[in-house]
Tab-separated table of C-alpha atoms and ligand atoms in Angstrom:
chain	number	residue	atom	x	y	z
A	1	UNK	CA	-4.862	-0.859	-6.855
A	2	UNK	CA	-3.091	-0.829	-3.420
A	3	UNK	CA	-2.573	-4.564	-2.659
A	4	UNK	CA	0.048	-6.694	-0.815
A	5	UNK	CA	2.441	-9.230	-3.015
A	6	UNK	CA	4.489	-12.116	-2.227
A	7	UNK	CA	6.820	-14.157	-3.658
A	8	UNK	CA	9.245	-16.897	-2.387
A	9	UNK	CA	11.563	-19.377	-3.896
A	10	UNK	CA	13.740	-22.654	-2.668
A	11	UNK	CA	11.065	-22.931	0.150
A	12	UNK	CA	9.726	-26.611	1.054
A	13	UNK	CA	6.458	-25.379	2.130
A	14	UNK	CA	5.914	-22.276	-0.299
A	15	UNK	CA	2.163	-22.071	0.110
A	16	UNK	CA	2.315	-22.107	3.890
A	17	UNK	CA	4.620	-19.301	4.180
A	18	UNK	CA	2.464	-17.641	1.530
A	19	UNK	CA	-0.622	-17.750	3.482
A	20	UNK	CA	1.064	-16.659	6.539
A	21	UNK	CA	2.407	-13.777	4.960
A	22	UNK	CA	-0.701	-13.187	3.361
A	23	UNK	CA	-2.382	-12.983	6.882
A	24	UNK	CA	-0.398	-10.300	8.244
A	25	UNK	CA	-0.504	-8.473	4.535
A	26	UNK	CA	-4.297	-8.664	4.765
A	27	UNK	CA	-4.757	-4.883	5.722
A	28	UNK	CA	-3.548	-4.457	2.422
A	29	UNK	CA	-6.332	-5.709	0.505
A	30	UNK	CA	-9.663	-7.234	1.669
A	31	UNK	CA	-11.548	-7.971	-1.723
A	32	UNK	CA	-9.691	-10.833	-3.206
A	33	UNK	CA	-6.784	-13.006	-2.832
A	34	UNK	CA	-5.111	-15.292	-4.620
A	35	UNK	CA	-1.657	-17.925	-4.764
A	36	UNK	CA	0.140	-19.950	-7.437
A	37	UNK	CA	2.897	-22.143	-6.688
A	38	UNK	CA	5.495	-23.917	-9.121
A	39	UNK	CA	5.854	-27.995	-9.260
A	40	UNK	CA	7.853	-29.912	-12.145
A	41	UNK	CA	7.245	-26.691	-14.381
A	42	UNK	CA	3.298	-26.893	-13.572
A	43	UNK	CA	1.482	-23.908	-12.251
A	44	UNK	CA	-1.056	-24.430	-9.527
A	45	UNK	CA	-3.374	-21.199	-9.172
A	46	UNK	CA	-5.899	-20.401	-6.771
A	47	UNK	CA	-8.001	-16.874	-6.206
A	48	UNK	CA	-11.001	-16.088	-5.556
A	49	UNK	CA	-13.032	-12.858	-4.063
A	50	UNK	CA	-12.984	-12.444	-0.372
A	51	UNK	CA	-10.672	-12.928	2.721
A	52	UNK	CA	-7.229	-14.517	3.063
A	53	UNK	CA	-8.533	-17.348	5.349
A	54	UNK	CA	-11.987	-17.765	2.867
A	55	UNK	CA	-10.341	-18.093	0.158
A	56	UNK	CA	-7.223	-20.224	1.491
A	57	UNK	CA	-8.808	-23.446	3.410
A	58	UNK	CA	-6.854	-26.483	3.715
A	59	UNK	CA	-8.146	-28.570	0.671
A	60	UNK	CA	-6.513	-25.026	-1.005
A	61	UNK	CA	-3.609	-24.897	0.286
A	62	UNK	CA	-2.370	-28.927	-0.109
A	63	UNK	CA	-3.545	-28.250	-3.431
A	64	UNK	CA	-0.257	-25.769	-4.137
A	65	UNK	CA	2.339	-27.459	-3.561
A	66	UNK	CA	5.957	-26.435	-4.886
A	67	UNK	CA	8.586	-24.963	-3.312
A	68	UNK	CA	8.088	-21.358	-4.987
A	69	UNK	CA	4.732	-19.346	-5.787
A	70	UNK	CA	3.890	-16.134	-5.530
A	71	UNK	CA	0.747	-14.366	-3.533
A	72	UNK	CA	-1.720	-11.362	-3.711
A	73	UNK	CA	-4.554	-10.083	-1.902
A	74	UNK	CA	-6.438	-6.835	-3.311
A	75	UNK	CA	-7.534	-3.691	-1.799
A	76	UNK	CA	-10.952	-3.235	-2.178
A	77	UNK	CA	-12.032	-0.704	-4.657
A	78	UNK	CA	-15.505	0.678	-5.270
A	79	UNK	CA	-15.809	0.380	-9.048
A	80	UNK	CA	-15.733	-2.315	-11.501
A	81	UNK	CA	-13.309	-4.510	-10.123
A	82	UNK	CA	-14.610	-6.648	-8.094
A	83	UNK	CA	-14.878	-10.070	-9.797
A	84	UNK	CA	-13.386	-13.208	-8.615
A	85	UNK	CA	-12.095	-13.294	-12.005
A	86	UNK	CA	-10.056	-10.192	-11.774
A	87	UNK	CA	-8.404	-11.650	-8.705
A	88	UNK	CA	-4.587	-12.098	-9.051
A	89	UNK	CA	-2.334	-13.503	-9.609
A	90	UNK	CA	-2.828	-13.996	-13.568
A	91	UNK	CA	-1.360	-16.639	-16.016
A	92	UNK	CA	0.247	-16.623	-19.806
A	93	UNK	CA	1.674	-19.386	-21.539
A	94	UNK	CA	2.996	-18.302	-23.874
A	95	UNK	CA	6.031	-17.797	-24.749
A	96	UNK	CA	6.969	-18.515	-20.983
A	97	UNK	CA	4.916	-19.818	-18.658
A	98	UNK	CA	4.143	-16.892	-16.111
A	99	UNK	CA	2.346	-15.993	-13.377
A	100	UNK	CA	2.124	-12.490	-11.922
A	101	UNK	CA	1.282	-10.171	-8.948
A	102	UNK	CA	0.927	-6.791	-9.175
A	103	UNK	CA	0.534	-3.690	-6.758
A	104	UNK	CA	0.306	-0.369	-8.745
A	105	UNK	CA	-2.049	1.676	-10.817
A	106	UNK	CA	-1.407	1.724	-14.151
A	107	UNK	CA	-1.973	5.341	-15.884
A	108	UNK	CA	-2.223	4.719	-19.510
A	109	UNK	CA	-4.483	1.213	-19.711
A	110	UNK	CA	-6.245	2.568	-22.819
A	111	UNK	CA	-2.896	2.770	-24.930
A	112	UNK	CA	-0.911	-0.404	-23.663
A	113	UNK	CA	-4.338	-2.824	-24.417
A	114	UNK	CA	-4.480	-0.889	-27.268
A	115	UNK	CA	-0.984	-1.714	-28.473
A	116	UNK	CA	-0.741	-5.529	-27.492
A	117	UNK	CA	-4.173	-6.491	-29.319
A	118	UNK	CA	-3.013	-5.037	-32.118
A	119	UNK	CA	1.075	-4.780	-32.327
A	120	UNK	CA	0.962	-7.693	-30.141
A	121	UNK	CA	-1.481	-9.844	-30.998
A	122	UNK	CA	-1.773	-10.714	-27.552
A	123	UNK	CA	-5.459	-11.571	-26.174
A	124	UNK	CA	-6.787	-9.436	-23.224
A	125	UNK	CA	-9.138	-11.536	-21.431
A	126	UNK	CA	-10.455	-8.981	-18.130
A	127	UNK	CA	-10.720	-5.306	-17.342
A	128	UNK	CA	-7.744	-5.282	-15.230
A	129	UNK	CA	-4.740	-3.399	-15.575
A	130	UNK	CA	-2.324	-6.606	-14.477
A	131	UNK	CA	-3.382	-8.624	-17.119
A	132	UNK	CA	-1.976	-6.022	-19.251
A	133	UNK	CA	0.874	-5.747	-17.479
A	134	UNK	CA	1.651	-9.114	-17.087
A	135	UNK	CA	1.009	-9.191	-21.099
A	136	UNK	CA	3.828	-6.899	-22.168
A	137	UNK	CA	6.372	-8.614	-19.899
A	138	UNK	CA	5.615	-11.843	-21.916
A	139	UNK	CA	5.701	-10.431	-25.049
A	140	UNK	CA	9.139	-8.195	-24.209
A	141	UNK	CA	10.672	-11.520	-22.652
A	142	UNK	CA	9.442	-13.056	-25.774
A	143	UNK	CA	11.256	-10.137	-27.978
A	144	UNK	CA	14.436	-10.291	-25.558
A	145	UNK	CA	15.261	-13.772	-25.850
A	146	UNK	CA	14.375	-14.906	-29.147
A	147	UNK	CA	13.187	-17.890	-27.968
A	148	UNK	CA	16.548	-19.247	-26.586
A	149	UNK	CA	16.803	-19.617	-22.133
A	150	UNK	CA	16.172	-16.597	-20.618
A	151	UNK	CA	19.103	-14.656	-19.049
A	152	UNK	CA	19.701	-11.761	-16.728
A	153	UNK	CA	20.647	-9.568	-19.412
A	154	UNK	CA	17.117	-10.236	-21.718
A	155	UNK	CA	15.648	-9.545	-18.442
A	156	UNK	CA	16.560	-6.104	-17.649
A	157	UNK	CA	16.199	-5.478	-21.678
A	158	UNK	CA	12.311	-7.072	-21.526
A	159	UNK	CA	11.999	-5.151	-17.648
A	160	UNK	CA	12.877	-1.669	-19.383
A	161	UNK	CA	10.958	-2.152	-22.828
A	162	UNK	CA	8.115	-3.029	-20.715
A	163	UNK	CA	8.678	0.848	-18.692
A	164	UNK	CA	9.056	2.339	-21.785
A	165	UNK	CA	5.495	0.977	-22.664
A	166	UNK	CA	3.715	0.936	-19.045
A	167	UNK	CA	3.436	4.540	-17.207
A	168	UNK	CA	2.287	4.471	-13.948
A	169	UNK	CA	3.222	1.778	-10.573
A	170	UNK	CA	3.899	-0.722	-10.859
A	171	UNK	CA	5.591	-3.235	-7.880
A	172	UNK	CA	5.060	-6.819	-9.500
A	173	UNK	CA	6.475	-10.251	-8.217
A	174	UNK	CA	6.704	-12.548	-11.251
A	175	UNK	CA	7.414	-16.708	-11.382
A	176	UNK	CA	8.161	-17.840	-14.738
A	177	UNK	CA	8.614	-21.423	-15.443
A	178	UNK	CA	11.445	-22.953	-15.684
A	179	UNK	CA	13.898	-20.028	-14.964
A	180	UNK	CA	12.782	-18.218	-11.679
A	181	UNK	CA	10.932	-15.599	-9.546
A	182	UNK	CA	11.533	-12.246	-10.837
A	183	UNK	CA	10.860	-8.838	-8.706
A	184	UNK	CA	10.970	-5.670	-10.252
A	185	UNK	CA	9.812	-1.876	-9.494
A	186	UNK	CA	8.362	0.656	-11.807
A	187	UNK	CA	11.161	3.550	-12.035
A	188	UNK	CA	9.968	5.442	-9.796
A	189	UNK	CA	9.638	3.265	-6.961
A	190	UNK	CA	6.493	3.936	-5.780
A	191	UNK	CA	4.725	0.988	-4.144
A	192	UNK	CA	7.084	-0.477	-1.224
A	193	UNK	CA	8.549	-4.298	-1.700
A	194	UNK	CA	11.152	-5.453	-0.063
A	195	UNK	CA	13.614	-8.579	-0.017
A	196	UNK	CA	14.249	-11.232	2.063
A	197	UNK	CA	16.637	-14.259	2.596
A	198	UNK	CA	16.311	-17.179	4.900
A	199	UNK	CA	18.106	-20.528	5.914
A	200	UNK	CA	16.984	-23.753	6.975
A	201	UNK	CA	18.605	-26.330	9.703
A	202	UNK	CA	20.047	-28.292	6.475
A	203	UNK	CA	21.798	-25.114	4.822
A	204	UNK	CA	18.990	-24.459	2.201
A	205	UNK	CA	18.570	-20.755	0.881
A	206	UNK	CA	15.507	-19.427	-0.261
A	207	UNK	CA	14.406	-15.788	-0.915
A	208	UNK	CA	11.265	-14.342	-0.313
A	209	UNK	CA	9.861	-10.697	-1.770
A	210	UNK	CA	7.282	-9.056	-0.410
A	211	UNK	CA	5.309	-5.508	-0.054
A	212	UNK	CA	5.795	-5.345	4.004
A	213	UNK	CA	8.724	-6.665	5.897
A	214	UNK	CA	5.959	-7.918	8.163
A	215	UNK	CA	5.968	-10.866	6.215
A	216	UNK	CA	8.941	-11.984	6.334
A	217	UNK	CA	9.211	-11.593	9.905
A	218	UNK	CA	6.802	-14.165	10.534
A	219	UNK	CA	7.927	-16.714	8.991
A	220	UNK	CA	11.608	-16.021	9.790
A	221	UNK	CA	13.204	-14.555	6.666
A	222	UNK	CA	15.704	-11.647	7.194
A	223	UNK	CA	15.017	-8.533	5.465
A	224	UNK	CA	17.386	-7.699	2.811
A	225	UNK	CA	16.273	-4.796	1.864
A	226	UNK	CA	13.901	-2.504	-0.155
A	227	UNK	CA	14.273	-3.454	-3.849
A	228	UNK	CA	14.606	0.160	-5.211
A	229	UNK	CA	13.568	2.621	-8.025
A	230	UNK	CA	14.646	0.782	-11.398
A	231	UNK	CA	15.447	-2.321	-9.723
A	232	UNK	CA	15.142	-5.654	-10.986
A	233	UNK	CA	15.793	-9.169	-8.404
A	234	UNK	CA	15.733	-12.439	-10.455
A	235	UNK	CA	16.841	-15.787	-8.647
A	236	UNK	CA	16.635	-18.998	-10.569
A	237	UNK	CA	15.977	-22.351	-9.179
A	238	UNK	CA	19.649	-23.056	-7.965
A	239	UNK	CA	19.059	-20.040	-5.562
A	240	UNK	CA	21.544	-17.449	-8.023
A	241	UNK	CA	20.685	-14.141	-6.765
A	242	UNK	CA	21.117	-11.478	-9.324
A	243	UNK	CA	20.273	-7.705	-8.627
A	244	UNK	CA	20.386	-5.447	-10.967
A	245	UNK	CA	19.206	-0.961	-12.059
A	246	UNK	CA	17.507	-1.728	-15.480
A	247	UNK	CA	16.811	2.257	-15.081
A	248	UNK	CA	19.959	3.820	-13.948
A	249	UNK	CA	20.338	6.922	-11.999
A	250	UNK	CA	16.887	6.880	-10.428
A	251	UNK	CA	15.845	7.493	-7.050
A	252	UNK	CA	13.038	6.068	-5.244
A	253	UNK	CA	9.605	7.919	-4.576
A	254	UNK	CA	7.537	6.036	-2.165
A	255	UNK	CA	3.839	6.720	-1.514
A	256	UNK	CA	3.251	9.087	1.307
A	257	UNK	CA	0.454	7.083	2.402
A	258	UNK	CA	2.136	4.957	3.234
A	259	UNK	CA	4.119	6.241	5.947
A	260	UNK	CA	0.573	8.191	7.097
A	261	UNK	CA	-1.902	5.062	6.798
A	262	UNK	CA	-1.509	2.044	4.450
A	263	UNK	CA	1.958	0.296	6.018
A	264	UNK	CA	1.804	-1.494	8.558
A	265	UNK	CA	3.467	0.369	12.013
A	266	UNK	CA	5.369	-2.929	12.530
A	267	UNK	CA	6.916	-3.058	8.982
A	268	UNK	CA	10.443	-1.099	7.991
A	269	UNK	CA	10.958	0.791	5.173
A	270	UNK	CA	14.171	2.158	3.931
A	271	UNK	CA	15.682	1.314	7.611
A	272	UNK	CA	13.188	2.703	9.314
A	273	UNK	CA	10.365	1.153	11.399
A	274	UNK	CA	7.056	2.682	10.099
A	275	UNK	CA	6.073	3.254	13.764
A	276	UNK	CA	9.046	5.719	14.112
A	277	UNK	CA	8.440	7.551	10.988
A	278	UNK	CA	5.141	8.173	12.516
A	279	UNK	CA	6.125	9.034	15.653
A	280	UNK	CA	8.250	12.090	13.930
A	281	UNK	CA	5.400	13.008	12.476
A	282	UNK	CA	3.625	13.479	15.610
A	283	UNK	CA	6.277	15.547	16.599
A	284	UNK	CA	6.409	17.647	13.666
A	285	UNK	CA	2.610	17.895	13.857
A	286	UNK	CA	3.271	19.266	17.954
A	287	UNK	CA	4.924	22.158	16.152
A	288	UNK	CA	2.441	23.306	14.474
A	289	UNK	CA	-0.088	22.632	17.424
A	290	UNK	CA	2.288	25.071	19.159
A	291	UNK	CA	2.570	27.458	16.519
A	292	UNK	CA	-1.275	27.512	16.468
A	293	UNK	CA	-1.310	28.575	19.700
A	294	UNK	CA	-2.968	25.549	20.899
A	295	UNK	CA	-1.511	24.033	23.227
A	296	UNK	CA	-2.344	25.492	26.011
A	297	UNK	CA	-6.047	25.865	25.661
A	298	UNK	CA	-5.741	21.489	25.188
A	299	UNK	CA	-6.290	18.791	28.091
A	300	UNK	CA	-5.877	15.800	26.728
A	301	UNK	CA	-4.813	14.367	23.418
A	302	UNK	CA	-6.955	11.662	21.961
A	303	UNK	CA	-5.934	9.524	18.924
A	304	UNK	CA	-8.041	8.020	16.405
A	305	UNK	CA	-7.456	3.998	16.520
A	306	UNK	CA	-5.038	2.446	15.173
A	307	UNK	CA	-3.349	4.742	12.773
A	308	UNK	CA	-3.002	7.475	14.693
A	309	UNK	CA	-2.228	6.430	17.491
A	310	UNK	CA	2.076	6.768	17.362
A	311	UNK	CA	2.044	10.244	15.699
A	312	UNK	CA	-0.469	11.218	18.727
A	313	UNK	CA	1.588	10.153	21.959
A	314	UNK	CA	4.496	11.371	20.073
A	315	UNK	CA	2.972	14.753	20.150
A	316	UNK	CA	1.367	14.250	23.561
A	317	UNK	CA	4.809	13.706	24.414
A	318	UNK	CA	5.927	17.026	22.730
A	319	UNK	CA	3.709	19.358	23.897
A	320	UNK	CA	3.966	17.567	27.734
A	321	UNK	CA	-0.028	16.866	27.622
A	322	UNK	CA	-1.599	13.306	28.917
A	323	UNK	CA	-2.753	10.982	26.253
A	324	UNK	CA	-5.854	9.108	26.299
A	325	UNK	CA	-6.908	6.199	24.346
A	326	UNK	CA	-10.555	7.614	24.842
A	327	UNK	CA	-12.081	6.130	21.624
A	328	UNK	CA	-12.194	2.433	21.483
A	329	UNK	CA	-12.185	0.591	17.981
A	330	UNK	CA	-14.071	-2.440	17.027
A	331	UNK	CA	-11.783	-4.433	15.055
A	332	UNK	CA	-14.139	-6.868	14.066
A	333	UNK	CA	-16.343	-4.055	12.004
A	334	UNK	CA	-14.353	-4.537	8.655
A	335	UNK	CA	-13.522	-2.095	5.534
A	336	UNK	CA	-15.366	1.662	6.356
A	337	UNK	CA	-13.739	3.683	4.067
A	338	UNK	CA	-14.512	2.006	0.899
A	339	UNK	CA	-18.334	1.277	1.661
A	340	UNK	CA	-20.000	3.300	-0.605
A	341	UNK	CA	-22.651	6.194	0.557
A	342	UNK	CA	-22.258	8.556	3.084
A	343	UNK	CA	-24.967	7.326	5.660
A	344	UNK	CA	-23.716	3.924	5.461
A	345	UNK	CA	-20.367	5.181	5.938
A	346	UNK	CA	-21.225	7.351	9.125
A	347	UNK	CA	-23.085	4.937	10.627
A	348	UNK	CA	-20.380	2.504	10.473
A	349	UNK	CA	-17.967	5.060	12.191
A	350	UNK	CA	-20.211	4.781	14.921
A	351	UNK	CA	-20.303	1.036	15.348
A	352	UNK	CA	-16.633	1.314	14.769
A	353	UNK	CA	-15.993	3.738	17.527
A	354	UNK	CA	-17.086	3.768	20.378
A	355	UNK	CA	-16.261	6.991	23.518
A	356	UNK	CA	-15.160	6.514	26.805
A	357	UNK	CA	-17.475	9.041	28.080
A	358	UNK	CA	-15.771	10.601	30.714
A	359	UNK	CA	-12.408	10.940	29.079
A	360	UNK	CA	-14.475	13.163	27.269
A	361	UNK	CA	-16.563	15.005	29.878
A	362	UNK	CA	-15.119	18.496	30.719
A	363	UNK	CA	-12.129	19.113	28.860
A	364	UNK	CA	-10.583	20.183	26.793
A	365	UNK	CA	-9.475	17.663	24.011
A	366	UNK	CA	-7.116	17.477	20.998
A	367	UNK	CA	-8.697	14.651	18.485
A	368	UNK	CA	-5.820	13.305	15.918
A	369	UNK	CA	-5.836	11.147	13.427
A	370	UNK	CA	-3.407	10.239	10.491
A	371	UNK	CA	-5.279	12.100	7.649
A	372	UNK	CA	-8.345	13.658	6.802
A	373	UNK	CA	-10.097	12.880	3.216
A	374	UNK	CA	-13.943	12.907	3.217
A	375	UNK	CA	-14.149	13.947	6.836
A	376	UNK	CA	-16.599	11.681	7.753
A	377	UNK	CA	-14.574	10.361	10.160
A	378	UNK	CA	-13.837	14.007	11.882
A	379	UNK	CA	-17.003	14.890	11.497
A	380	UNK	CA	-18.560	12.357	13.348
A	381	UNK	CA	-15.950	12.134	15.822
A	382	UNK	CA	-15.836	15.480	16.998
A	383	UNK	CA	-20.047	14.959	17.334
A	384	UNK	CA	-19.211	12.120	19.738
A	385	UNK	CA	-16.585	14.136	21.375
A	386	UNK	CA	-19.241	16.817	21.995
A	387	UNK	CA	-21.789	14.354	23.190
A	388	UNK	CA	-19.596	13.158	25.363
A	389	UNK	CA	-19.433	16.549	27.088
A	390	UNK	CA	-15.823	18.221	26.188
A	391	UNK	CA	-15.864	21.491	26.478
A	392	UNK	CA	-13.939	22.448	23.518
A	393	UNK	CA	-12.498	19.640	20.656
A	394	UNK	CA	-9.809	20.820	18.330
A	395	UNK	CA	-8.722	18.618	15.501
A	396	UNK	CA	-5.170	17.516	14.367
A	397	UNK	CA	-4.066	15.883	10.891
A	398	UNK	CA	-0.824	14.059	10.365
A	399	UNK	CA	-0.936	14.721	6.921
A	400	UNK	CA	-1.621	17.806	5.123
A	401	UNK	CA	-5.073	18.252	3.056
A	402	UNK	CA	-6.317	15.299	0.853
A	403	UNK	CA	-7.062	18.124	-2.148
A	404	UNK	CA	-6.602	15.812	-5.918
A	405	UNK	CA	-7.559	12.071	-5.891
A	406	UNK	CA	-4.871	9.562	-6.070
A	407	UNK	CA	-4.242	7.393	-9.436
A	408	UNK	CA	-1.278	5.473	-7.880
A	409	UNK	CA	-3.627	3.263	-6.198
A	410	UNK	CA	-5.543	4.685	-3.323
A	411	UNK	CA	-9.226	4.859	-3.564
A	412	UNK	CA	-9.719	8.567	-3.501
A	413	UNK	CA	-11.529	8.790	-6.730
A	414	UNK	CA	-13.560	11.966	-6.835
A	415	UNK	CA	-12.410	15.729	-6.675
A	416	UNK	CA	-15.448	16.399	-5.036
A	417	UNK	CA	-15.548	13.752	-2.454
A	418	UNK	CA	-12.299	15.660	-1.178
A	419	UNK	CA	-13.129	17.994	2.480
A	420	UNK	CA	-9.869	19.988	1.467
A	421	UNK	CA	-10.314	19.585	-2.404
A	422	UNK	CA	-12.592	23.382	-2.902
A	423	UNK	CA	-11.919	24.268	1.305
A	424	UNK	CA	-9.419	26.108	2.944
A	425	UNK	CA	-8.586	24.981	6.430
A	426	UNK	CA	-11.052	27.658	7.933
A	427	UNK	CA	-13.879	26.518	5.704
A	428	UNK	CA	-13.061	22.721	6.886
A	429	UNK	CA	-12.978	23.496	10.697
A	430	UNK	CA	-16.441	24.638	10.238
A	431	UNK	CA	-17.338	21.241	7.980
A	432	UNK	CA	-16.375	19.317	10.570
A	433	UNK	CA	-17.630	21.458	13.536
A	434	UNK	CA	-14.363	21.919	15.191
A	435	UNK	CA	-13.163	24.678	17.317
A	436	UNK	CA	-9.758	24.832	16.087
A	437	UNK	CA	-7.984	22.349	13.446
A	438	UNK	CA	-4.100	21.991	12.395
A	439	UNK	CA	-2.724	20.049	9.397
A	440	UNK	CA	0.713	18.796	9.139
A	441	UNK	CA	3.143	20.600	6.591
A	442	UNK	CA	3.604	19.217	3.401
A	443	UNK	CA	7.335	20.109	3.386
A	444	UNK	CA	7.916	19.512	6.882
A	445	UNK	CA	6.702	15.923	5.407
A	446	UNK	CA	8.327	15.378	2.787
A	447	UNK	CA	11.549	16.299	3.969
A	448	UNK	CA	11.147	13.416	6.981
A	449	UNK	CA	11.007	11.077	3.973
A	450	UNK	CA	13.351	12.306	2.013
A	451	UNK	CA	15.894	12.229	4.797
A	452	UNK	CA	15.189	8.465	5.475
A	453	UNK	CA	18.088	7.066	3.147
A	454	UNK	CA	20.245	8.085	0.259
A	455	UNK	CA	18.438	6.132	-2.113
A	456	UNK	CA	14.933	8.086	-1.637
A	457	UNK	CA	14.510	11.143	-3.847
A	458	UNK	CA	11.196	12.468	-2.479
A	459	UNK	CA	8.021	10.843	-1.586
A	460	UNK	CA	5.214	10.565	-4.111
A	461	UNK	CA	2.983	12.509	-2.364
A	462	UNK	CA	0.190	14.053	-5.641
A	463	UNK	CA	-2.865	13.849	-3.524
A	464	UNK	CA	-2.103	16.246	-1.498
A	465	UNK	CA	0.312	18.319	-4.146
A	466	UNK	CA	-1.220	17.277	-7.281
A	467	UNK	CA	2.216	16.517	-9.050
A	468	UNK	CA	1.628	13.388	-10.720
A	469	UNK	CA	5.174	12.141	-11.798
A	470	UNK	CA	4.613	8.880	-13.820
A	471	UNK	CA	2.304	10.487	-16.262
B	1	LIG	P1	-12.818	10.199	5.742
B	1	LIG	O1	-13.696	9.657	6.717
B	1	LIG	O2	-12.127	11.933	6.180
B	1	LIG	O3	-13.085	9.844	4.779
B	1	LIG	O4	-11.163	9.070	6.025
B	1	LIG	C1	-10.344	9.446	7.301
B	1	LIG	C2	-10.224	8.222	7.754
B	1	LIG	O5	-9.972	6.976	6.779
B	1	LIG	C3	-8.594	8.434	8.294
B	1	LIG	O6	-9.317	7.731	10.012
B	1	LIG	C4	-8.002	7.415	7.915
B	1	LIG	O7	-7.036	6.450	9.247
B	1	LIG	C5	-8.380	6.264	7.134
B	1	LIG	N1	-8.311	5.845	6.043
B	1	LIG	C6	-7.551	6.760	5.121
B	1	LIG	N2	-7.152	5.867	3.951
B	1	LIG	C7	-7.309	5.001	3.862
B	1	LIG	C8	-7.455	3.977	2.891
B	1	LIG	O8	-7.629	3.758	1.993
B	1	LIG	N3	-8.340	2.775	3.464
B	1	LIG	C9	-8.973	2.680	5.046
B	1	LIG	N4	-10.475	2.069	5.454
B	1	LIG	N5	-8.718	4.099	5.484
B	1	LIG	C10	-8.495	4.888	5.355
B	2	LIG	MG1	-8.141	5.615	10.916
């Protein structure tokens, strides 16, 4: 699942830091939230369905005392995960006291479950793949340390053993009683995870791990950089920090959708602000619009807020066209994407986006969205633009056609629901009733991400190219 994770160690008010961090990671998951803190070797755990602000009231925050902790917010999925008992963090007590928060998706959960139950004699209480991951880690830590105090070497061996059993995407934050805070990435580094540090007035150091750097910003932590593919970060309670590769010679393959849609524009990934990456996507898309010969037929560029605004603005500047925020988004409407049922989704787009009619009247408009998934949004907004009097309505997507389901955490469940699955671009254009449709080019986009950093091999792009790297 696409989620938000956080961890902090060595801070006088861990739960406050985690709460403020979760609030700015709320976009990563609105379904459930949880937090575990550690105080004198004892965990306090609070988790429930709902938004961060509803799960943690003053009473919960004061219960969550201690100087270290982890936290999680869960992405809403349409399936069976809607239970509060499957909210994270998860806890196990053997052979170490462990709590874990996980962002990602396992692709071989049945095999992992079978092995855990039948070979390792561990009890699994839920259908969550994160509980599986935690139990594999607990088992492998036990095997590596053989009853001794854990060392960074033991941890490295355990995570390596885990990575040989568990396939998929996992960016993990874990608190180990009497030992410290552990964070690691799968060997492809698909989901984001960053590390930060802060020093208080008395000179005390604390560390924080988070899905996105905005969680560090709001807490005054300085960003140290990304936790990379195959990397472990372990910080003990004396604030000694160990960073090492359990898997060497691997490069990261960050999820393309983080850059297109999911991450906040003010987050920093591999040294680049997401808004800047989106601006560059807009410049690339402008080239495609030019190539299609549409630029001379457009009066105005209109973004679909919020995620398309940065790319639409730079596209309009590239083409020398005016930019108008002509759809106004209601910020209080909540999640339209996951809501099941087509008519429900359609109706909620209407109440989420309202057109400023005079921006459309008599004009030839280019609507820019970050992505077209089911096509529901595009179809609705093309119609709204027409009803507002637009003479021509063109559509551009800052990402390529979404043709395959994503198995690493984005909710794109079935082939049939994807508008681009069995259609070419002309068919899609007809289907959304636009006068022209331009998509981003996949190799342009992959090059953009590959060139962000020498630590990146390429982007994980399976929902666009059907190449699933971890199975
Ligand atoms: P469609 O209506 O084509 O299914 O979805 C496209 C719209 O959904 C775009 O405006 C895009 O910003 C948004 N979108 C893409 N991925 C996600 C997601 O994972 N969650 C939510 N809430 N919206 C998404
Ligand atoms: Mg959108």
